[in-house]
Coordinates of C-alpha atoms (C1' of nucleotides) in Angstrom, one line a residue:
Chain A
M1 CA 2.4 -11.6 4.9
A2 CA 3.6 -11.0 1.3
T3 CA 4.7 -7.4 0.7
S4 CA 3.2 -5.7 -2.3
T5 CA 6.4 -6.1 -4.1
V6 CA 6.2 -9.9 -3.7
E7 CA 2.5 -9.8 -4.7
N8 CA 3.4 -8.0 -7.8
Y9 CA 6.2 -10.4 -8.8
L10 CA 3.9 -13.3 -8.3
K11 CA 1.0 -11.7 -10.1
H12 CA 3.1 -10.9 -13.2
I13 CA 4.6 -14.4 -13.2
L14 CA 1.1 -15.8 -13.3
L15 CA 0.1 -13.4 -16.1
L16 CA 3.1 -14.2 -18.1
S17 CA 2.8 -18.0 -17.8
E18 CA -0.6 -18.7 -19.3
G19 CA -1.9 -20.0 -16.1
G20 CA 1.2 -20.6 -14.0
E21 CA 2.7 -23.7 -15.4
E22 CA 5.2 -22.5 -18.0
L23 CA 8.7 -21.2 -17.2
V24 CA 8.7 -17.4 -17.4
P25 CA 12.0 -16.0 -18.7
M26 CA 13.7 -13.5 -16.4
G27 CA 13.8 -10.8 -19.1
A28 CA 10.1 -10.9 -19.7
L29 CA 9.4 -10.5 -16.0
A30 CA 11.9 -7.6 -15.8
E31 CA 10.1 -6.0 -18.6
A32 CA 6.7 -6.5 -17.1
L33 CA 7.7 -5.1 -13.8
A34 CA 9.8 -2.3 -15.2
V35 CA 12.9 -3.2 -13.3
V36 CA 16.4 -4.2 -14.6
P37 CA 17.0 -7.9 -15.1
G38 CA 19.5 -8.1 -12.2
T39 CA 16.8 -7.0 -9.8
V40 CA 14.6 -9.8 -11.0
T41 CA 17.3 -12.4 -10.4
T42 CA 17.8 -11.2 -6.9
M43 CA 14.1 -11.1 -6.1
V44 CA 13.3 -14.4 -7.7
K45 CA 16.0 -16.1 -5.6
S46 CA 14.4 -14.7 -2.5
L47 CA 11.0 -15.8 -3.8
A48 CA 12.4 -19.3 -4.2
D49 CA 13.8 -19.2 -0.7
S50 CA 10.3 -18.4 0.6
G51 CA 8.8 -21.2 -1.4
H52 CA 6.7 -19.1 -3.7
V53 CA 8.5 -20.0 -6.9
E54 CA 10.9 -22.5 -8.5
H55 CA 13.9 -20.9 -10.1
R56 CA 15.6 -22.7 -12.9
P57 CA 18.9 -20.7 -13.3
R58 CA 19.4 -19.3 -16.8
Q59 CA 16.0 -20.6 -17.8
G60 CA 13.3 -18.8 -15.9
V61 CA 10.8 -19.0 -13.0
R62 CA 7.6 -20.9 -12.3
L63 CA 5.1 -20.5 -9.6
S64 CA 4.9 -23.0 -6.8
A65 CA 1.4 -24.1 -5.6
E66 CA 1.6 -21.6 -2.8
G67 CA 2.9 -18.9 -5.1
R68 CA 0.0 -19.6 -7.5
R69 CA -2.5 -19.3 -4.6
V70 CA -1.2 -15.9 -3.6
A71 CA -1.0 -14.7 -7.3
L72 CA -4.6 -15.8 -8.0
N73 CA -5.8 -14.0 -4.9
V74 CA -4.1 -10.8 -6.0
L75 CA -5.5 -11.1 -9.4
R76 CA -9.0 -11.7 -7.9
K77 CA -8.6 -8.5 -5.9
H78 CA -7.4 -6.6 -8.9
R79 CA -10.3 -7.6 -11.1
L80 CA -13.0 -7.3 -8.5
V81 CA -11.7 -3.8 -7.6
E82 CA -11.8 -2.8 -11.3
T83 CA -15.4 -4.1 -11.5
F84 CA -16.3 -2.1 -8.5
L85 CA -14.7 1.1 -9.8
V86 CA -16.6 0.8 -13.1
N87 CA -19.9 -0.6 -12.0
V88 CA -20.4 1.2 -8.8
L89 CA -18.3 4.3 -8.9
K90 CA -18.9 4.7 -12.6
M91 CA -15.3 5.3 -13.4
D92 CA -13.8 5.2 -16.8
W93 CA -13.0 1.8 -18.2
A94 CA -9.6 3.0 -19.4
T95 CA -8.3 4.4 -16.1
V96 CA -9.3 1.8 -13.5
H97 CA -6.3 -0.4 -14.2
A98 CA -3.9 1.9 -12.5
E99 CA -6.2 2.5 -9.5
A100 CA -6.6 -1.3 -9.0
E101 CA -2.9 -1.7 -9.2
Q102 CA -2.6 0.1 -5.9
L103 CA -5.8 -1.1 -4.2
E104 CA -5.1 -4.8 -4.9
H105 CA -2.4 -4.8 -2.2
A106 CA -4.4 -2.9 0.4
I107 CA -7.7 -4.7 0.4
S108 CA -8.3 -7.5 2.9
D109 CA -10.0 -10.8 2.1
E110 CA -12.9 -9.8 4.2
V111 CA -13.5 -6.6 2.2
L112 CA -13.0 -8.6 -0.9
D113 CA -15.7 -11.1 -0.1
R114 CA -18.2 -8.3 0.6
L115 CA -17.3 -6.5 -2.5
D116 CA -17.8 -9.7 -4.4
A117 CA -21.3 -10.1 -2.9
L118 CA -22.2 -6.4 -3.6
L119 CA -21.2 -6.9 -7.2
G120 CA -23.3 -10.1 -7.5
H121 CA -20.3 -12.5 -7.8
P122 CA -19.2 -11.4 -11.3
T123 CA -17.1 -13.8 -13.3
T124 CA -15.4 -11.3 -15.5
D125 CA -14.2 -7.7 -15.0
P126 CA -15.2 -4.8 -17.2
H127 CA -12.6 -5.7 -19.8
G128 CA -13.9 -9.3 -20.0
D129 CA -10.9 -10.7 -18.0
P130 CA -11.9 -13.7 -16.0
I131 CA -12.1 -13.2 -12.2
P132 CA -10.5 -16.1 -10.2
S133 CA -12.9 -17.6 -7.8
R134 CA -12.3 -17.6 -4.0
Q135 CA -11.0 -21.1 -4.4
G136 CA -8.5 -20.0 -7.1
K137 CA -10.3 -21.4 -10.1
I138 CA -10.0 -19.3 -13.2
D139 CA -11.6 -19.6 -16.6
S140 CA -8.9 -20.5 -19.0
Q141 CA -11.0 -20.9 -22.1
V142 CA -9.1 -20.0 -25.3
Y143 CA -10.9 -17.6 -27.6
A144 CA -10.4 -16.5 -31.1
T145 CA -9.4 -12.9 -31.8
L146 CA -10.4 -10.5 -34.5
A147 CA -7.1 -11.4 -36.1
T148 CA -7.7 -15.1 -36.2
C149 CA -11.5 -15.7 -36.3
V150 CA -13.6 -16.8 -39.2
V151 CA -14.7 -14.1 -41.6
E152 CA -18.4 -13.1 -42.2
K153 CA -19.8 -15.0 -39.1
G154 CA -21.7 -13.3 -36.4
L155 CA -19.4 -12.7 -33.4
R156 CA -19.6 -11.3 -29.9
V157 CA -16.7 -9.5 -28.1
V158 CA -15.8 -11.3 -24.9
R159 CA -12.6 -9.7 -23.8
I160 CA -10.0 -6.9 -24.5
T161 CA -6.5 -8.2 -23.5
E162 CA -4.7 -4.9 -23.1
Q163 CA -4.7 -2.6 -20.1
S164 CA -3.2 0.6 -21.5
A165 CA -5.6 3.5 -21.1
E166 CA -5.0 4.6 -24.7
F167 CA -6.1 1.4 -26.2
L168 CA -9.1 0.9 -24.0
Q169 CA -10.2 4.4 -24.7
F170 CA -9.9 3.7 -28.4
A171 CA -11.8 0.4 -28.1
D172 CA -14.6 2.0 -26.0
L173 CA -15.0 4.9 -28.5
N174 CA -15.4 2.4 -31.3
G175 CA -18.0 0.2 -29.6
L176 CA -15.6 -2.6 -28.9
Q177 CA -16.7 -3.6 -25.4
P178 CA -17.4 -7.1 -24.1
G179 CA -20.8 -8.1 -25.3
A180 CA -20.7 -6.1 -28.5
S181 CA -21.9 -7.9 -31.7
L182 CA -20.0 -7.7 -34.9
R183 CA -18.5 -9.6 -37.8
V184 CA -15.2 -9.5 -39.7
T185 CA -15.9 -8.5 -43.3
E186 CA -12.4 -8.8 -44.6
R187 CA -8.9 -9.7 -43.5
N188 CA -5.9 -8.7 -45.5
L189 CA -2.8 -10.4 -44.1
A190 CA -0.5 -8.7 -46.5
A191 CA -1.6 -5.2 -45.6
G192 CA -2.0 -6.3 -41.9
L193 CA -5.6 -5.0 -41.8
V194 CA -8.9 -6.3 -40.5
S195 CA -12.2 -4.8 -41.5
V196 CA -15.0 -5.1 -39.0
K197 CA -18.7 -4.3 -39.2
K198 CA -20.6 -3.8 -36.0
T199 CA -24.4 -4.2 -35.8
T200 CA -24.7 -0.5 -35.0
G201 CA -22.3 2.2 -36.1
R202 CA -20.0 2.6 -39.0
P203 CA -17.4 0.0 -40.3
L204 CA -14.1 -0.1 -38.7
I205 CA -10.6 -1.0 -39.8
L206 CA -8.1 -2.3 -37.3
S207 CA -4.4 -3.3 -37.6
L208 CA -3.7 -7.0 -37.0
A209 CA -1.9 -6.0 -33.8
A210 CA -5.0 -4.3 -32.5
A211 CA -7.4 -7.0 -33.8
G212 CA -5.3 -9.6 -31.9
K213 CA -6.2 -7.9 -28.6
I214 CA -10.0 -8.3 -29.1
L215 CA -11.1 -11.8 -28.1
V216 CA -14.4 -13.0 -29.6
Q217 CA -16.7 -16.0 -29.7
P218 CA -19.5 -17.0 -32.1
A219 CA -22.7 -15.1 -31.5
R220 CA -25.3 -17.4 -30.0
Chain B
M1 CA 4.5 11.5 -3.8
A2 CA 4.5 10.9 -0.1
T3 CA 5.1 7.2 0.9
S4 CA 2.6 5.6 3.2
T5 CA 5.1 5.8 6.0
V6 CA 5.3 9.6 5.5
E7 CA 1.5 9.8 5.3
N8 CA 1.2 7.9 8.5
Y9 CA 3.7 10.2 10.3
L10 CA 1.8 13.3 9.2
K11 CA -1.6 11.9 10.0
H12 CA -0.5 11.0 13.5
I13 CA 1.1 14.3 14.1
L14 CA -2.2 15.9 13.1
L15 CA -4.2 13.6 15.4
L16 CA -1.9 14.3 18.3
S17 CA -1.8 18.0 17.9
E18 CA -5.4 19.0 18.3
G19 CA -5.7 20.4 14.8
G20 CA -2.1 20.7 13.8
E21 CA -0.9 23.7 15.7
E22 CA 0.7 22.4 19.0
L23 CA 4.1 20.8 19.3
V24 CA 3.9 17.1 19.4
P25 CA 6.5 15.4 21.7
M26 CA 8.6 12.8 19.9
G27 CA 7.8 10.2 22.5
A28 CA 4.0 10.5 21.9
L29 CA 4.5 10.1 18.2
A30 CA 6.7 7.1 18.7
E31 CA 4.1 5.6 20.9
A32 CA 1.3 6.3 18.4
L33 CA 3.3 4.9 15.5
A34 CA 4.6 1.9 17.5
V35 CA 8.2 2.6 16.6
V36 CA 11.2 3.3 18.9
P37 CA 11.9 7.0 19.7
G38 CA 15.1 7.0 17.7
T39 CA 13.3 6.1 14.6
V40 CA 10.9 9.1 15.0
T41 CA 13.9 11.4 15.4
T42 CA 15.3 10.2 12.2
M43 CA 12.1 10.3 10.2
V44 CA 11.1 13.7 11.6
K45 CA 14.4 15.1 10.4
S46 CA 13.8 13.9 6.9
L47 CA 10.2 15.2 7.1
A48 CA 11.6 18.6 8.1
D49 CA 14.0 18.4 5.1
S50 CA 11.1 17.9 2.8
G51 CA 9.2 20.8 4.3
H52 CA 6.3 18.7 5.8
V53 CA 7.1 19.6 9.4
E54 CA 9.0 21.9 11.7
H55 CA 11.3 20.2 14.1
R56 CA 12.2 21.8 17.4
P57 CA 15.0 19.7 18.7
R58 CA 14.3 18.3 22.2
Q59 CA 10.8 19.8 22.1
G60 CA 8.8 18.2 19.4
V61 CA 7.3 18.5 15.9
R62 CA 4.6 20.6 14.3
L63 CA 3.1 20.3 10.9
S64 CA 3.9 22.9 8.2
A65 CA 1.0 24.2 6.0
E66 CA 2.0 21.6 3.4
G67 CA 2.2 18.8 5.9
R68 CA -1.2 19.7 7.3
R69 CA -2.6 19.6 3.8
V70 CA -1.3 16.1 3.3
A71 CA -2.4 14.9 6.7
L72 CA -5.9 16.2 6.3
N73 CA -6.2 14.5 3.0
V74 CA -5.1 11.2 4.5
L75 CA -7.6 11.6 7.3
R76 CA -10.3 12.4 4.9
K77 CA -9.5 9.2 3.0
H78 CA -9.4 7.2 6.2
R79 CA -12.8 8.4 7.4
L80 CA -14.6 8.2 4.1
V81 CA -13.3 4.7 3.6
E82 CA -14.6 3.7 7.1
T83 CA -17.9 5.2 6.2
F84 CA -18.0 3.3 3.0
L85 CA -17.1 0.0 4.7
V86 CA -19.9 0.4 7.3
N87 CA -22.6 2.0 5.2
V88 CA -22.2 0.2 1.9
L89 CA -20.4 -3.0 2.7
K90 CA -22.2 -3.3 6.1
M91 CA -19.0 -4.2 7.9
D92 CA -18.7 -4.1 11.6
W93 CA -18.1 -0.8 13.2
A94 CA -15.4 -2.2 15.3
T95 CA -13.2 -3.7 12.6
V96 CA -13.2 -1.0 9.9
H97 CA -10.4 1.1 11.5
A98 CA -7.7 -1.5 10.7
E99 CA -9.0 -1.9 7.1
A100 CA -9.1 1.9 6.5
E101 CA -5.5 2.1 7.9
Q102 CA -4.4 0.2 4.8
L103 CA -6.8 1.6 2.2
E104 CA -6.1 5.3 3.1
H105 CA -2.8 5.1 1.4
A106 CA -3.9 3.2 -1.7
I107 CA -6.9 5.3 -2.8
S108 CA -6.6 8.1 -5.3
D109 CA -8.1 11.5 -5.0
E110 CA -10.3 10.6 -8.0
V111 CA -11.7 7.5 -6.3
L112 CA -12.1 9.5 -3.1
D113 CA -14.3 12.1 -4.7
R114 CA -16.6 9.5 -6.2
L115 CA -16.8 7.6 -2.9
D116 CA -17.7 10.9 -1.2
A117 CA -20.5 11.5 -3.7
L118 CA -21.7 7.9 -3.5
L119 CA -22.0 8.3 0.3
G120 CA -23.8 11.6 0.0
H121 CA -21.0 13.8 1.2
P122 CA -21.1 12.7 4.8
T123 CA -19.6 15.1 7.5
T124 CA -18.8 12.4 10.0
D125 CA -17.7 8.8 9.9
P126 CA -19.5 6.0 11.7
H127 CA -17.8 6.8 15.0
G128 CA -18.8 10.4 14.7
D129 CA -15.3 11.6 13.8
P130 CA -15.5 14.6 11.6
I131 CA -14.5 14.1 7.9
P132 CA -12.2 16.9 6.6
S133 CA -13.7 18.6 3.5
R134 CA -11.9 18.4 0.2
Q135 CA -10.6 21.9 0.9
G136 CA -9.1 20.7 4.2
K137 CA -11.7 22.2 6.6
I138 CA -12.5 20.1 9.6
D139 CA -15.0 20.6 12.3
S140 CA -13.1 21.2 15.5
Q141 CA -16.0 21.8 17.8
V142 CA -15.3 20.9 21.4
Y143 CA -17.8 18.6 23.0
A144 CA -18.5 17.5 26.6
T145 CA -17.9 13.9 27.4
L146 CA -19.9 11.6 29.7
A147 CA -17.1 12.2 32.2
T148 CA -17.6 16.0 32.2
C149 CA -21.1 16.8 31.1
V150 CA -23.9 18.0 33.3
V151 CA -25.9 15.4 35.2
E152 CA -29.6 14.7 34.6
K153 CA -29.9 16.6 31.3
G154 CA -31.0 14.9 28.1
L155 CA -28.0 14.2 25.9
R156 CA -27.1 12.8 22.5
V157 CA -24.0 10.9 21.7
V158 CA -22.0 12.6 18.9
R159 CA -18.8 10.7 18.8
I160 CA -16.7 7.9 20.2
T161 CA -13.0 8.9 20.4
E162 CA -11.4 5.5 20.5
Q163 CA -10.6 3.2 17.6
S164 CA -9.8 -0.1 19.3
A165 CA -12.1 -2.8 18.2
E166 CA -12.7 -4.0 21.8
F167 CA -13.9 -0.6 23.0
L168 CA -16.1 0.0 20.0
Q169 CA -17.6 -3.5 20.3
F170 CA -18.4 -2.8 23.9
A171 CA -19.9 0.6 23.0
D172 CA -22.0 -0.8 20.2
L173 CA -23.3 -3.6 22.4
N174 CA -24.4 -1.1 25.0
G175 CA -26.2 1.2 22.6
L176 CA -23.5 3.9 22.6
Q177 CA -23.5 4.9 19.0
P178 CA -23.5 8.4 17.6
G179 CA -27.1 9.7 17.7
A180 CA -28.1 7.6 20.8
S181 CA -30.1 9.5 23.4
L182 CA -29.3 9.3 27.1
R183 CA -28.6 11.1 30.3
V184 CA -26.1 10.8 33.1
T185 CA -27.9 9.9 36.3
E186 CA -25.0 10.0 38.7
R187 CA -21.3 10.7 38.7
N188 CA -19.0 9.5 41.5
L189 CA -15.5 11.0 41.1
A190 CA -14.2 9.2 44.2
A191 CA -15.2 5.8 42.8
G192 CA -14.4 6.9 39.3
L193 CA -17.8 5.8 38.0
V194 CA -20.5 7.3 35.9
S195 CA -24.1 6.0 35.7
V196 CA -25.9 6.4 32.5
K197 CA -29.6 5.9 31.6
K198 CA -30.5 5.4 28.0
T199 CA -34.0 6.1 26.6
T200 CA -34.2 2.4 25.7
G201 CA -32.3 -0.5 27.4
R202 CA -31.1 -0.9 30.9
P203 CA -28.9 1.5 33.0
L204 CA -25.2 1.3 32.4
I205 CA -22.2 2.0 34.6
L206 CA -19.0 3.2 33.0
S207 CA -15.5 4.0 34.4
L208 CA -14.5 7.6 34.1
A209 CA -11.9 6.5 31.6
A210 CA -14.5 5.0 29.4
A211 CA -17.0 7.8 29.9
G212 CA -14.3 10.3 28.8
K213 CA -14.3 8.7 25.4
I214 CA -18.0 9.3 24.7
L215 CA -18.6 12.8 23.4
V216 CA -22.1 14.2 23.9
Q217 CA -24.1 17.3 23.2
P218 CA -27.4 18.6 24.7
A219 CA -30.4 16.8 23.1
R220 CA -32.3 19.3 20.9
Chain C
dA1 C1' 24.6 23.2 43.3
dG2 C1' 24.8 18.2 42.6
dA3 C1' 22.5 14.1 41.7
dT4 C1' 19.0 11.8 39.4
dT5 C1' 15.3 10.8 36.3
dT6 C1' 13.3 11.2 31.8
dA7 C1' 13.0 12.4 27.0
dT8 C1' 15.5 12.8 22.9
dT9 C1' 19.3 12.1 19.8
dT10 C1' 23.2 9.6 18.0
dT11 C1' 25.6 5.7 16.4
dG12 C1' 26.0 1.4 14.2
dA13 C1' 23.7 -2.2 12.1
dC14 C1' 20.1 -4.7 9.5
dT15 C1' 16.3 -5.8 5.8
dA16 C1' 14.0 -5.0 1.5
dT17 C1' 14.3 -3.3 -2.9
dT18 C1' 16.5 -1.2 -6.4
dC19 C1' 20.2 0.2 -10.2
dA20 C1' 24.6 0.3 -13.0
dA21 C1' 28.0 -2.1 -14.8
dA22 C1' 31.0 -6.1 -15.2
dA23 C1' 31.2 -11.2 -15.6
dT24 C1' 29.5 -15.4 -17.4
dA25 C1' 26.8 -19.1 -19.6
dG26 C1' 24.4 -20.8 -23.6
dG27 C1' 23.5 -20.9 -27.7
dT28 C1' 24.2 -19.7 -32.9
dC29 C1' 26.5 -19.2 -37.3
dG30 C1' 29.9 -19.2 -40.5
Chain D
dC1 C1' 35.6 -25.2 -33.8
dG2 C1' 35.9 -20.6 -32.5
dA3 C1' 33.9 -15.9 -32.6
dC4 C1' 29.8 -13.6 -31.4
dC5 C1' 25.4 -12.4 -29.6
dT6 C1' 22.1 -12.4 -26.0
dA7 C1' 20.0 -13.5 -21.7
dT8 C1' 21.2 -14.0 -17.1
dT9 C1' 23.8 -13.5 -13.0
dT10 C1' 27.1 -11.2 -10.0
dT11 C1' 29.0 -7.5 -7.6
dG12 C1' 29.0 -3.2 -5.4
dA13 C1' 26.5 0.6 -4.1
dA14 C1' 22.2 3.4 -2.9
dT15 C1' 17.7 4.6 -0.5
dA16 C1' 13.9 4.0 2.9
dG17 C1' 12.8 2.6 7.1
dT18 C1' 13.7 0.3 11.2
dC19 C1' 15.9 -1.4 15.9
dA20 C1' 19.1 -1.7 20.0
dA21 C1' 21.9 0.5 22.8
dA22 C1' 24.9 4.3 24.2
dA23 C1' 25.3 9.4 24.7
dT24 C1' 23.3 13.7 25.8
dA25 C1' 20.3 17.4 27.3
dA26 C1' 16.7 19.1 30.1
dA27 C1' 13.9 19.0 34.0
dT28 C1' 13.3 17.8 38.8
dC29 C1' 14.5 16.9 43.5
dT30 C1' 16.7 17.1 47.1

DNA sequence: AGATTTATTTTGACTATTCAAAATAGGTCG
DNA sequence: CGACCTATTTTGAATAGTCAAAATAAATCT
């Protein structure tokens, strides 16, 4: 069995590689895992030995098929647990990430399946992040963000790509949850600001950085 | 924070000490934890350094007040998780122990409280084992067993003190769940056998060893 | 008491994971 | 081209937890 350290390395490689194909630089991985780069080199070599990744020295890491399988399973656990914590235990959107970070390594596939059924086989978690299927399929649709979308068209929030409690708290407070309807009224690249009008509530101004974390699609 | 290894040591010391007061022999602890005795000596010394236990060399270990607090919290997590797995996820009585063994170290106090509320603040888990309260109170009532109770009186099963899947499976199959009504029709110490008659279902013969694991109280 | 059995402790070694700091390989830029 | 910068790797050391096997203490049994 993979230890939770191994599971974490694989999960973060997956997350950093847009689906598991690209080479992830060692430095980026070290940053994501909050360890020094030397540690990553050591661990990645052992991950390569166990067949979970391919290591290109001085270039980066890539998941093997097996590594991808494990990583997707961990991600599935993470996101289903988050969904459970929010939908069933009514926990706060913003805090469930840290909880799930622990539980994802402790939950068995059996419990996972039952949780999945209890929740009605959701396809996204409370932040709109896609939940990999049991078979390891994951929605990889590319969405526009509030920083890149067309102006003055009706939009629907599909996902918030940021897991820090502060940002999620802020988003929640301002009605930026998946499903929310809104439109961008103005975008000023020079000032780095985006103005947003929600169907309900007062207008909102976001930095481009913040706007880039809100994924949207055209309202149907 | 206590690592899960530390939590496990403390939990097993609690379990082996009838409430945390008696000295637990090192060998018994090694056996319970499935490690060699030398490992227990090493770990217990470090547990003593951190103030979780008192170590009496060549005699055994005892929990400190702080160690007891941690141990009761872990036990509470274990038993609430088991209750959740059975009552909500409808998992099998016999298999939840192993699952809870993992989850008890991954679940936060916050999640624990919400789980407790969701389950309606249960006082026992599905096996009848008492769940410590948030404040660390635990029911320590002493019950008779099918091996020691009076014969030919109406009884009610309150608890099965055995967590192996095989035994629980057997108990379940034979209607020996907490709450079941029955009486002992005969006890033959020489042969080591106990005959039991349930209100419903056919008579049952148990070994004294098995009977000793079924705790009962007079039917009201 | 002396010998023996049994439980516990000690010693030395190993695995997994990490860090700090020095060494090195690839670029890049003037 | 050669100096320089940056990312990566190496090296040496630390911590947590474990085992195997030898040493020791305590208890028991003639």
